[in-house]
Coordinates of C-alpha atoms and ligand atoms in Angstrom, one line a residue:
Chain A
X1 CA 24.7 -20.0 14.2
X2 CA 22.2 -21.3 11.2
X3 CA 19.6 -21.2 14.0
X4 CA 19.9 -17.7 14.3
X5 CA 19.8 -17.2 11.1
X6 CA 17.0 -18.8 11.0
X7 CA 15.9 -16.8 13.4
X8 CA 16.7 -13.8 11.6
X9 CA 15.1 -14.9 8.4
X10 CA 11.5 -15.3 10.1
X11 CA 11.7 -12.5 11.6
X12 CA 12.4 -10.1 9.0
X13 CA 10.2 -12.0 7.3
X14 CA 7.6 -10.5 10.4
X15 CA 9.4 -7.1 11.1
X16 CA 8.7 -6.3 7.0
X17 CA 5.1 -7.0 7.6
X18 CA 4.5 -4.7 10.6
X19 CA 6.3 -2.2 8.1
X20 CA 3.8 -2.4 5.7
X21 CA 0.9 -1.5 7.7
X22 CA 3.2 1.2 9.3
X23 CA 3.5 2.5 6.0
X24 CA -0.5 2.7 6.1
X25 CA -0.4 4.7 9.1
X26 CA 2.6 6.7 7.5
X27 CA 0.6 7.3 4.3
X28 CA -2.6 8.9 6.2
X29 CA -0.5 10.9 8.7
X30 CA 1.7 12.8 5.6
X31 CA -1.8 13.6 3.8
X32 CA -4.4 14.7 7.0
X33 CA -2.5 14.3 10.5
X34 CA -4.9 11.2 10.9
X35 CA -4.8 7.7 11.5
X36 CA -6.7 4.9 10.5
X37 CA -6.4 2.5 13.7
X38 CA -8.7 0.3 12.6
X39 CA -5.2 -0.9 10.5
X40 CA -5.2 -4.1 11.4
X41 CA -8.8 -4.6 11.0
X42 CA -8.0 -3.4 7.5
X43 CA -5.6 -6.2 6.9
X44 CA -7.7 -9.3 8.4
X45 CA -10.2 -7.8 5.4
X46 CA -7.5 -8.1 3.0
X47 CA -6.9 -12.5 4.2
X48 CA -10.4 -13.1 5.1
X49 CA -11.0 -11.6 1.5
X50 CA -8.4 -13.5 0.1
X51 CA -9.5 -16.3 2.1
X52 CA -12.5 -16.9 0.2
X53 CA -12.0 -16.6 -3.5
X54 CA -8.5 -18.6 -3.0
X55 CA -9.3 -21.4 -0.1
X56 CA -11.4 -24.0 0.3
X57 CA -14.3 -22.4 2.3
X58 CA -17.4 -21.2 1.0
X59 CA -17.5 -23.7 -1.7
X60 CA -14.3 -22.7 -3.5
X61 CA -11.4 -22.4 -4.5
X62 CA -12.2 -20.2 -7.1
X63 CA -9.6 -17.8 -8.2
X64 CA -4.9 -19.5 -7.8
X65 CA -3.3 -17.0 -5.3
X66 CA -2.1 -14.8 -7.7
X67 CA -5.0 -13.3 -9.3
X68 CA -6.8 -13.1 -6.2
X69 CA -4.4 -10.8 -4.9
X70 CA -5.0 -7.8 -7.5
X71 CA -8.5 -8.1 -6.3
X72 CA -8.0 -8.2 -2.8
X73 CA -5.9 -5.0 -3.6
X74 CA -8.9 -3.2 -4.9
X75 CA -11.2 -4.4 -1.9
X76 CA -8.6 -2.4 0.1
X77 CA -8.7 0.2 -1.5
X78 CA -12.7 0.5 -1.2
X79 CA -12.6 -0.5 2.3
X80 CA -10.1 2.3 2.7
X81 CA -12.1 4.9 1.3
X82 CA -14.8 4.3 2.8
X83 CA -13.5 4.7 6.3
X84 CA -12.2 8.1 5.5
X85 CA -16.1 8.7 4.3
X86 CA -18.0 7.3 7.2
X87 CA -15.0 8.0 9.8
X88 CA -12.4 10.3 9.2
X89 CA -14.1 13.4 7.1
X90 CA -16.4 14.7 8.7
X91 CA -14.2 14.8 11.6
X92 CA -11.7 17.0 9.6
X93 CA -14.4 18.9 8.0
X94 CA -15.9 20.2 11.7
X95 CA -11.6 20.5 12.6
X96 CA -12.3 18.3 16.1
X97 CA -9.4 16.8 16.8
X98 CA -10.0 13.3 18.2
X99 CA -13.2 12.5 16.8
X100 CA -11.5 10.7 13.7
X101 CA -9.9 8.2 16.5
X102 CA -13.3 7.4 18.1
X103 CA -14.7 6.6 14.9
X104 CA -12.0 4.3 13.5
X105 CA -11.2 2.8 16.5
X106 CA -15.3 2.4 15.7
X107 CA -15.2 1.3 12.6
X108 CA -12.6 -1.1 13.0
X109 CA -14.6 -3.3 15.8
X110 CA -17.5 -3.1 13.4
X111 CA -15.6 -5.0 10.9
X112 CA -14.3 -7.0 13.3
X113 CA -17.9 -8.4 14.0
X114 CA -18.8 -8.3 10.9
X115 CA -15.8 -11.1 10.2
X116 CA -17.3 -13.1 13.3
X117 CA -20.8 -13.3 12.0
X118 CA -19.3 -14.1 7.9
X119 CA -16.8 -16.4 9.0
X120 CA -16.5 -17.7 12.3
X121 CA -14.6 -17.4 15.2
X122 CA -12.1 -20.3 13.9
X123 CA -8.3 -19.9 12.8
X124 CA -8.5 -21.0 9.7
X125 CA -5.8 -22.6 7.3
X126 CA -4.6 -20.1 3.9
X127 CA -3.5 -22.6 1.2
X128 CA 0.3 -21.4 0.0
X129 CA 0.5 -20.7 -3.3
X130 CA 4.5 -21.4 -3.2
X131 CA 5.7 -24.6 -1.7
X132 CA 5.7 -25.7 1.5
X133 CA 8.9 -27.2 2.5
X134 CA 11.9 -25.1 3.0
X135 CA 14.9 -23.9 1.0
X136 CA 18.5 -23.6 2.3
X137 CA 20.3 -20.7 2.6
X138 CA 23.7 -20.4 4.4
X139 CA 22.5 -23.2 6.0
X140 CA 19.1 -22.2 7.5
X141 CA 15.7 -23.4 6.2
X142 CA 13.6 -19.9 5.0
X143 CA 10.3 -20.7 4.2
X144 CA 9.9 -19.8 0.6
X145 CA 6.8 -17.7 1.1
X146 CA 8.5 -15.9 3.9
X147 CA 10.6 -14.7 1.0
X148 CA 7.6 -13.8 -1.2
X149 CA 6.8 -11.7 1.8
X150 CA 10.3 -9.6 1.6
X151 CA 10.0 -9.2 -2.0
X152 CA 6.3 -8.4 -2.1
X153 CA 6.6 -5.7 0.8
X154 CA 9.7 -4.3 -0.5
X155 CA 8.5 -3.9 -4.6
X156 CA 4.9 -2.9 -3.2
X157 CA 7.0 0.2 -1.3
X158 CA 9.6 1.1 -4.0
X159 CA 6.0 1.7 -6.6
X160 CA 4.4 4.0 -3.6
X161 CA 7.8 5.8 -4.3
X162 CA 8.1 5.7 -7.7
X163 CA 4.0 7.2 -8.4
X164 CA 4.9 9.4 -6.2
X165 CA 8.1 11.3 -7.4
X166 CA 7.0 10.5 -11.0
X167 CA 3.7 11.2 -11.4
X168 CA 2.0 14.0 -11.4
X169 CA -0.5 12.4 -9.2
X170 CA 1.6 11.0 -7.0
X171 CA 3.1 14.6 -6.7
X172 CA -0.2 16.2 -5.8
X173 CA 0.0 14.2 -2.8
X174 CA 3.2 15.0 -1.7
X175 CA 2.2 18.4 -2.2
X176 CA -1.1 18.0 0.0
X177 CA 1.4 16.8 2.8
X178 CA 3.5 19.3 2.8
X179 CA 1.1 22.4 3.1
X180 CA -2.7 21.3 2.3
X181 CA -4.0 25.1 1.6
X182 CA -1.2 25.5 -0.8
X183 CA -1.7 22.2 -3.1
X184 CA -5.5 23.1 -3.3
X185 CA -4.6 26.6 -5.2
X186 CA -3.0 24.2 -7.6
X187 CA -6.0 23.1 -8.2
X188 CA -5.9 19.7 -6.0
X189 CA -8.9 18.5 -4.8
X190 CA -7.1 17.9 -1.7
X191 CA -10.4 16.4 -0.1
X192 CA -9.8 13.3 -2.3
X193 CA -5.8 13.1 -1.9
X194 CA -6.6 11.7 1.6
X195 CA -9.7 9.6 1.0
X196 CA -6.4 8.0 -1.6
X197 CA -4.5 8.1 1.1
X198 CA -7.2 6.3 3.1
X199 CA -7.4 3.6 0.4
X200 CA -3.6 3.3 -0.1
X201 CA -3.6 2.1 3.4
X202 CA -6.3 0.4 4.2
X203 CA -4.7 -1.6 0.6
X204 CA -1.2 -2.3 2.2
X205 CA -3.2 -3.6 4.9
X206 CA -4.8 -5.5 3.1
X207 CA -2.2 -7.2 1.0
X208 CA 0.5 -7.2 4.4
X209 CA -2.8 -9.2 5.1
X210 CA -2.5 -11.9 2.5
X211 CA 0.9 -11.9 2.0
X212 CA 1.3 -13.1 5.6
X213 CA -1.8 -15.9 5.4
X214 CA -0.2 -18.3 4.4
X215 CA 2.3 -18.1 7.1
X216 CA -0.1 -18.3 10.1
X217 CA -3.5 -18.9 10.5
X218 CA -6.7 -16.7 9.1
X219 CA -9.6 -15.3 11.7
X220 CA -11.5 -12.7 12.6
X221 CA -8.3 -11.9 15.9
X222 CA -5.8 -11.8 13.5
X223 CA -5.6 -8.6 13.1
X224 CA -5.6 -6.8 15.9
X225 CA -2.2 -7.6 17.6
X226 CA -0.5 -7.1 14.3
X227 CA -2.2 -3.7 13.7
X228 CA -1.0 -2.2 17.4
X229 CA 2.4 -4.2 17.0
X230 CA 2.5 -1.9 13.5
X231 CA 1.3 0.7 14.9
X232 CA 4.5 1.0 17.9
X233 CA 7.0 0.4 14.6
X234 CA 5.6 3.5 12.9
X235 CA 6.4 5.2 15.7
X236 CA 9.6 3.3 16.4
X237 CA 10.3 4.1 13.1
X238 CA 9.0 7.7 12.7
X239 CA 5.5 8.8 11.3
X240 CA 7.4 10.6 8.4
X241 CA 9.8 8.3 7.6
X242 CA 10.0 5.9 5.0
X243 CA 13.4 3.7 6.3
X244 CA 12.1 4.2 9.5
X245 CA 9.3 1.9 9.1
X246 CA 11.3 -0.9 7.5
X247 CA 14.3 -0.6 10.2
X248 CA 11.6 0.0 12.9
X249 CA 9.5 -3.7 12.0
X250 CA 12.7 -5.6 11.1
X251 CA 14.1 -4.3 14.6
X252 CA 11.0 -5.4 16.2
X253 CA 9.9 -8.5 14.1
X254 CA 13.9 -9.4 14.9
X255 CA 13.3 -9.1 18.7
X256 CA 10.8 -11.7 18.6
X257 CA 11.8 -13.9 16.8
X258 CA 14.4 -14.8 19.0
X259 CA 13.3 -13.2 22.4
X260 CA 10.1 -15.6 21.6
X261 CA 13.2 -18.5 21.3
X262 CA 15.9 -18.3 23.0
X263 CA 13.5 -16.9 26.1
X264 CA 10.2 -17.7 25.3
X265 CA 7.2 -16.9 23.9
X266 CA 5.9 -16.1 26.0
X267 CA 7.7 -13.3 26.3
X268 CA 7.8 -12.4 23.3
X269 CA 6.1 -9.5 22.2
X270 CA 7.9 -7.9 25.6
X271 CA 11.1 -6.4 24.3
X272 CA 9.3 -5.1 21.1
X273 CA 7.1 -2.8 23.7
X274 CA 10.1 -2.4 25.7
X275 CA 11.3 -0.9 22.6
X276 CA 8.7 1.5 22.3
X277 CA 8.9 3.3 25.2
X278 CA 12.8 3.6 25.0
X279 CA 12.3 5.0 21.8
X280 CA 9.3 7.2 22.9
X281 CA 11.5 8.5 26.6
X282 CA 14.6 9.3 24.6
X283 CA 13.4 10.6 20.9
X284 CA 9.8 10.8 20.7
X285 CA 9.9 12.0 16.6
X286 CA 11.1 7.9 16.3
X287 CA 14.5 6.4 15.6
X288 CA 14.2 8.4 11.8
X289 CA 11.0 10.6 12.0
X290 CA 11.0 14.4 12.0
X291 CA 7.1 14.7 13.5
X292 CA 6.0 14.0 16.9
X293 CA 2.3 12.9 17.0
X294 CA 1.5 15.3 19.9
X295 CA 1.4 17.8 16.6
X296 CA -1.4 15.0 15.2
Chain B
X1 CA -12.7 39.6 -15.9
X2 CA -12.5 39.7 -11.6
X3 CA -15.4 40.9 -10.2
X4 CA -15.9 41.7 -6.2
X5 CA -19.0 42.8 -4.7
X6 CA -20.0 43.2 -1.0
X7 CA -17.9 40.3 -0.3
X8 CA -17.5 39.6 3.6
X9 CA -14.5 37.4 5.4
X10 CA -14.0 36.1 9.0
X11 CA -11.8 34.3 11.3
X12 CA -13.5 32.1 13.7
X13 CA -16.5 34.7 15.4
X14 CA -14.3 37.7 14.2
X15 CA -15.0 40.0 10.9
X16 CA -12.4 41.4 8.7
X17 CA -13.6 42.0 5.5
X18 CA -16.7 43.7 5.8
X19 CA -18.2 44.6 1.4
X20 CA -15.7 44.7 -0.4
X21 CA -16.0 45.8 -4.1
X22 CA -13.7 45.6 -6.5
X23 CA -12.6 45.1 -9.7
X24 CA -10.1 43.7 -11.7
X25 CA -10.0 44.5 -15.7
X26 CA -9.0 42.4 -18.3
X27 CA -5.6 43.0 -18.8
X28 CA -5.2 45.3 -16.4
X29 CA -3.1 45.4 -13.2
X30 CA -4.9 46.5 -10.0
X31 CA -3.2 47.3 -6.6
X32 CA -4.7 46.7 -3.5
X33 CA -2.9 49.2 -0.7
X34 CA -3.3 49.2 3.1
X35 CA -1.5 48.8 6.0
X36 CA -1.3 45.6 8.1
X37 CA -3.8 44.1 9.3
X38 CA -5.8 46.1 6.6
X39 CA -7.3 42.8 5.8
X40 CA -4.9 42.4 2.4
X41 CA -4.1 38.7 2.5
X42 CA -7.8 38.1 3.7
X43 CA -9.6 39.6 0.7
X44 CA -6.7 37.3 -1.5
X45 CA -7.7 34.4 0.3
X46 CA -11.0 34.9 -0.2
X47 CA -11.0 35.0 -4.0
X48 CA -9.0 31.9 -4.7
X49 CA -11.0 30.5 -2.2
X50 CA -8.5 29.2 0.5
X51 CA -10.6 31.2 2.8
X52 CA -14.7 30.6 2.6
X53 CA -15.9 34.4 2.6
X54 CA -19.2 34.8 4.2
X55 CA -20.7 37.0 2.0
X56 CA -20.8 38.4 -1.0
X57 CA -20.3 37.5 -4.4
X58 CA -17.1 37.0 -6.8
X59 CA -16.8 36.6 -10.3
X60 CA -14.4 35.1 -12.3
X61 CA -15.6 35.7 -16.0
X62 CA -18.7 35.8 -15.5
X63 CA -18.8 32.9 -13.6
X64 CA -19.9 32.6 -9.7
X65 CA -16.3 31.9 -7.6
X66 CA -17.8 32.7 -3.8
X67 CA -16.9 29.5 -1.8
X68 CA -15.8 27.5 -3.7
X69 CA -13.3 25.8 -2.7
X70 CA -9.9 26.8 -4.0
X71 CA -9.0 23.3 -6.4
X72 CA -12.4 24.2 -8.7
X73 CA -10.9 28.2 -8.6
X74 CA -8.1 27.3 -10.0
X75 CA -9.4 24.7 -12.2
X76 CA -11.6 27.9 -14.0
X77 CA -8.4 30.3 -14.2
X78 CA -7.5 31.6 -11.2
X79 CA -4.0 32.2 -9.6
X80 CA -2.9 32.9 -6.3
X81 CA 0.8 33.3 -5.7
X82 CA 0.1 33.6 -1.6
X83 CA 1.7 35.6 1.5
X84 CA 5.0 33.9 3.0
X85 CA 5.7 31.7 -0.5
X86 CA 4.1 28.8 0.4
X87 CA 6.5 26.2 -1.7
X88 CA 6.8 22.9 -1.7
X89 CA 9.4 22.2 0.7
X90 CA 10.1 18.9 0.3
X91 CA 10.1 19.2 -4.1
X92 CA 12.4 19.8 -6.8
X93 CA 11.8 23.7 -7.7
X94 CA 11.1 21.4 -11.3
X95 CA 7.9 19.9 -9.4
X96 CA 6.4 22.9 -7.7
X97 CA 6.8 23.9 -11.3
X98 CA 4.7 21.2 -13.0
X99 CA 2.0 21.2 -9.5
X100 CA 1.8 24.7 -10.5
X101 CA 0.4 23.6 -13.8
X102 CA -1.2 20.6 -12.3
X103 CA -4.6 21.4 -13.5
X104 CA -3.3 21.8 -17.1
X105 CA -1.6 17.8 -17.1
X106 CA -5.0 16.2 -15.4
X107 CA -8.2 15.6 -16.8
X108 CA -10.4 17.4 -16.4
X109 CA -8.9 21.1 -16.1
X110 CA -7.3 23.3 -18.2
X111 CA -6.8 23.1 -21.5
X112 CA -3.0 21.2 -21.4
X113 CA -1.6 24.0 -24.1
X114 CA 1.9 24.0 -24.8
X115 CA 3.8 22.9 -21.2
X116 CA 7.1 22.8 -22.5
X117 CA 7.3 26.2 -24.0
X118 CA 5.2 27.7 -20.3
X119 CA 8.4 26.0 -18.0
X120 CA 11.1 27.2 -20.6
X121 CA 9.1 30.4 -20.5
X122 CA 9.5 30.8 -16.8
X123 CA 12.7 29.9 -16.8
X124 CA 13.8 32.6 -18.8
X125 CA 12.3 35.2 -16.3
X126 CA 13.5 33.7 -13.6
X127 CA 16.8 32.5 -14.3
X128 CA 17.7 32.0 -10.9
X129 CA 15.7 28.9 -11.1
X130 CA 16.8 27.8 -14.2
X131 CA 19.7 26.8 -12.1
X132 CA 18.7 25.4 -8.9
X133 CA 15.7 23.2 -11.2
X134 CA 16.8 20.1 -9.2
X135 CA 17.2 21.7 -6.1
X136 CA 15.1 21.0 -3.7
X137 CA 12.5 24.5 -2.8
X138 CA 12.9 24.0 0.5
X139 CA 16.7 24.3 0.1
X140 CA 16.2 28.1 -2.3
X141 CA 17.6 31.1 -0.6
X142 CA 14.4 33.2 0.7
X143 CA 14.1 35.0 -2.3
X144 CA 14.1 32.4 -4.9
X145 CA 11.9 30.8 -2.9
X146 CA 9.3 34.2 -3.8
X147 CA 10.3 34.0 -7.2
X148 CA 9.6 29.8 -7.2
X149 CA 5.9 30.7 -5.5
X150 CA 5.1 33.1 -8.4
X151 CA 6.6 31.5 -11.2
X152 CA 4.5 28.7 -10.1
X153 CA 1.1 30.8 -10.3
X154 CA 2.3 31.5 -14.1
X155 CA 2.4 28.2 -15.0
X156 CA -1.0 27.8 -14.0
X157 CA -1.6 29.7 -17.7
X158 CA -3.8 32.0 -15.6
X159 CA -6.6 34.3 -16.6
X160 CA -6.0 36.1 -13.1
X161 CA -2.9 35.9 -11.0
X162 CA -3.2 37.0 -7.4
X163 CA 0.0 38.4 -6.6
X164 CA 0.4 38.7 -2.6
X165 CA 3.0 40.7 -1.5
X166 CA 5.8 39.3 -4.5
X167 CA 9.0 41.4 -3.0
X168 CA 8.3 40.1 0.4
X169 CA 12.2 39.6 2.7
X170 CA 13.5 40.4 -1.0
X171 CA 17.3 42.8 -1.4
X172 CA 16.1 45.9 -3.0
X173 CA 18.6 45.0 -6.4
X174 CA 15.9 41.8 -6.1
X175 CA 13.0 43.9 -5.6
X176 CA 13.6 45.9 -8.4
X177 CA 13.7 42.4 -10.4
X178 CA 10.4 41.8 -8.9
X179 CA 9.0 45.0 -10.5
X180 CA 10.3 44.1 -14.1
X181 CA 8.5 41.0 -14.6
X182 CA 5.4 42.6 -13.7
X183 CA 5.8 45.1 -15.8
X184 CA 7.2 42.4 -18.4
X185 CA 3.6 40.5 -17.7
X186 CA 1.7 43.2 -17.6
X187 CA 2.9 43.6 -21.2
X188 CA 1.8 40.5 -21.8
X189 CA -1.1 40.9 -21.3
X190 CA -2.0 39.3 -17.9
X191 CA -4.5 40.5 -15.7
X192 CA -3.6 40.7 -11.7
X193 CA -4.2 42.0 -8.9
X194 CA -1.0 43.0 -6.5
X195 CA -0.5 43.5 -3.4
X196 CA 2.4 45.1 -2.3
X197 CA 4.8 46.9 1.0
X198 CA 6.3 49.1 -1.0
X199 CA 2.4 51.2 -2.3
X200 CA 4.7 53.2 -3.9
X201 CA 6.3 50.6 -6.5
X202 CA 3.1 49.4 -6.9
X203 CA 1.0 51.8 -8.0
X204 CA 3.5 53.1 -10.4
X205 CA 2.6 50.0 -12.6
X206 CA -0.9 49.6 -11.9
X207 CA -3.9 50.3 -13.6
X208 CA -5.8 51.1 -10.9
X209 CA -5.9 51.1 -7.4
X210 CA -7.8 50.2 -3.7
X211 CA -6.8 51.7 -1.0
X212 CA -7.9 49.5 2.2
X213 CA -9.2 50.3 5.8
X214 CA -9.7 48.2 8.5
X215 CA -11.7 45.5 6.3
X216 CA -13.5 48.2 3.6
X217 CA -12.5 50.2 0.8
X218 CA -11.6 53.7 2.2
X219 CA -10.5 54.8 -1.5
X220 CA -9.9 53.7 -4.8
X221 CA -9.3 55.0 -8.1
X222 CA -6.8 55.1 -11.0
X223 CA -3.4 54.5 -10.1
X224 CA -2.9 57.9 -11.1
X225 CA -4.9 59.4 -9.3
X226 CA -4.3 58.2 -6.0
X227 CA 0.0 58.8 -6.6
X228 CA -0.7 62.8 -6.6
X229 CA -3.6 62.0 -3.4
X230 CA -2.8 63.6 0.0
X231 CA -4.4 61.8 2.0
X232 CA -2.9 58.8 0.0
X233 CA 0.7 60.3 -0.3
X234 CA 0.5 60.6 3.6
X235 CA -0.4 57.4 4.6
X236 CA 0.8 54.6 2.7
X237 CA 3.6 56.6 0.0
X238 CA 5.3 58.1 2.9
X239 CA 5.8 61.4 1.6
X240 CA 4.4 64.4 3.6
X241 CA 2.6 67.1 1.6
Ligands
ATP1 N1 -5.5 33.1 10.6 C1 -6.0 33.8 11.1 N2 -6.5 33.9 12.4 C2 -7.7 35.0 12.7 N3 -7.5 36.3 12.7 C3 -6.7 36.4 11.6 C4 -5.6 35.4 10.5 N4 -5.2 35.7 9.7 C5 -5.0 37.4 9.5 N5 -6.1 37.8 10.8 C6 -6.7 39.0 11.1 O1 -7.0 40.0 10.4 C7 -7.1 40.8 9.8 C8 -6.5 40.8 8.2 O2 -5.4 40.4 8.4 P1 -4.5 40.1 6.6 O3 -3.0 39.4 6.8 O4 -5.4 40.1 5.4 O5 -4.1 40.9 6.5 P2 -2.3 42.5 6.0 O6 -3.7 43.5 5.1 O7 -2.2 40.8 4.7 O8 -1.4 43.0 5.9 P3 0.0 42.4 5.9 O9 0.2 43.9 5.1 O10 0.5 42.7 7.0 O11 -0.2 41.7 5.0 C9 -5.7 41.3 10.9 O12 -6.0 42.0 12.1 C10 -5.3 39.7 11.2 O13 -4.9 40.0 12.4
MG2 MG1 -0.6 40.1 4.4

């Protein structure tokens, strides 16, 4: 029983990481109907840049974890803006239907290769800002960092939601998502809104990177699988539903930790993919979604 | 205030406007009439920047705006209530109105002025919207959405207002209300370009009219004169001579 609770907790923490990355997929899909397939690499870059500031590589640490996070967020935002500007904007301008798929994948590969050259191919430990002794909650052993993941993820989503609802700029983002032409008539620079959504998307991924890095290892290849699974979560939860990615993320996270423990770690990726296939077969718009990916 | 010369526009390879000339002097209401598919909506889109013109010039208050993106044109002072309402369905009525004032609420935009007062005046003009301020725009009836689209355009505090079929889909009593509102706006000195399916009513409120046929201006003149033109009467006002 205790072990099940523990697996649940770890699964939720992992699921919230998926949810944050999936949230990034949603943010660009909403404004532009495009996705950044380099989300996993944005996560990896966030973690590597964070490690460079706060890890004992490159002669550091230079900053403590909490001061490093805002810099990583800023870096993520800039990196996302670059992806939009270089890879997506030309495709949107020429109304190329699939150009952005290739260009965001290509940019992701370039980022990964660059990271391998800068930081090497080995996985490196990321110093934890919180005690690494598990704490006991209802008999389960939970890492403080796992709690921090959940709190950080929820906080980020709540802040973005507040921004969208309360500020005029957030309202402009929502308006651009529902009707780009009409938003333009309001005087909203919708091209800039799309750049912003890419910045937000990569920023979320970079944030997920520094949240998860202290629990796992950090390395140039850490993003690929996470990005792919978060994409599955975005499809499972629905590309248009914020609640959907949280539920989808937690479902996938818990399915993985429990399968890993009760069956075999070798099979831990299977339930998520089965779930994905089921959702695609039964409700292609996702558990909570309204738009199907076909409409891209 | 608004001056359009040789305006050309196309959808893909299909040329729709073949050189439109029109003028909307300050404080006047000008109407554009024509049968379905004549190019009225396209003319408005090309003016507001929703569609990039393929030729010609457009001056708004002396500034050349042809080819600028819609958001820049809005900032210069043109509001366009587009065909088919296009309200933001997932946002409240109030948020839709605030979005109409986006250029006044943000840096580098139009002078702020009295946004609260303007919101109040817009809601006075459309009392139904006041009752439904916090309702999502997508849950409004078609007629209410049409009013919201007009009110939202007014929130820009525009120098020129383009209204594309503001009475579309409205019950007769509401059509009358919309024309009353247009009259009130005219009394307040608003410069407007109006496209209406009810050509007779449009010519009654307008100072000047243009008749569009297949992407060209066929006839134009003071509204009074067009109302009495036998050809216009037969073709657009449904009155035999
Ligand atoms: N998005 C579009 N793509 C291709 N052709 C279009 C598009 N919109 C309009 N057209 C064509 O352009 C021409 C002019 O259309 P427009 O909508 O400007 O007419 P209109 O005068 O506003 O008509 P209505 O009274 O029906 O609103 C029509 O022949 C129409 O088929
Ligand atoms: Mg039309």
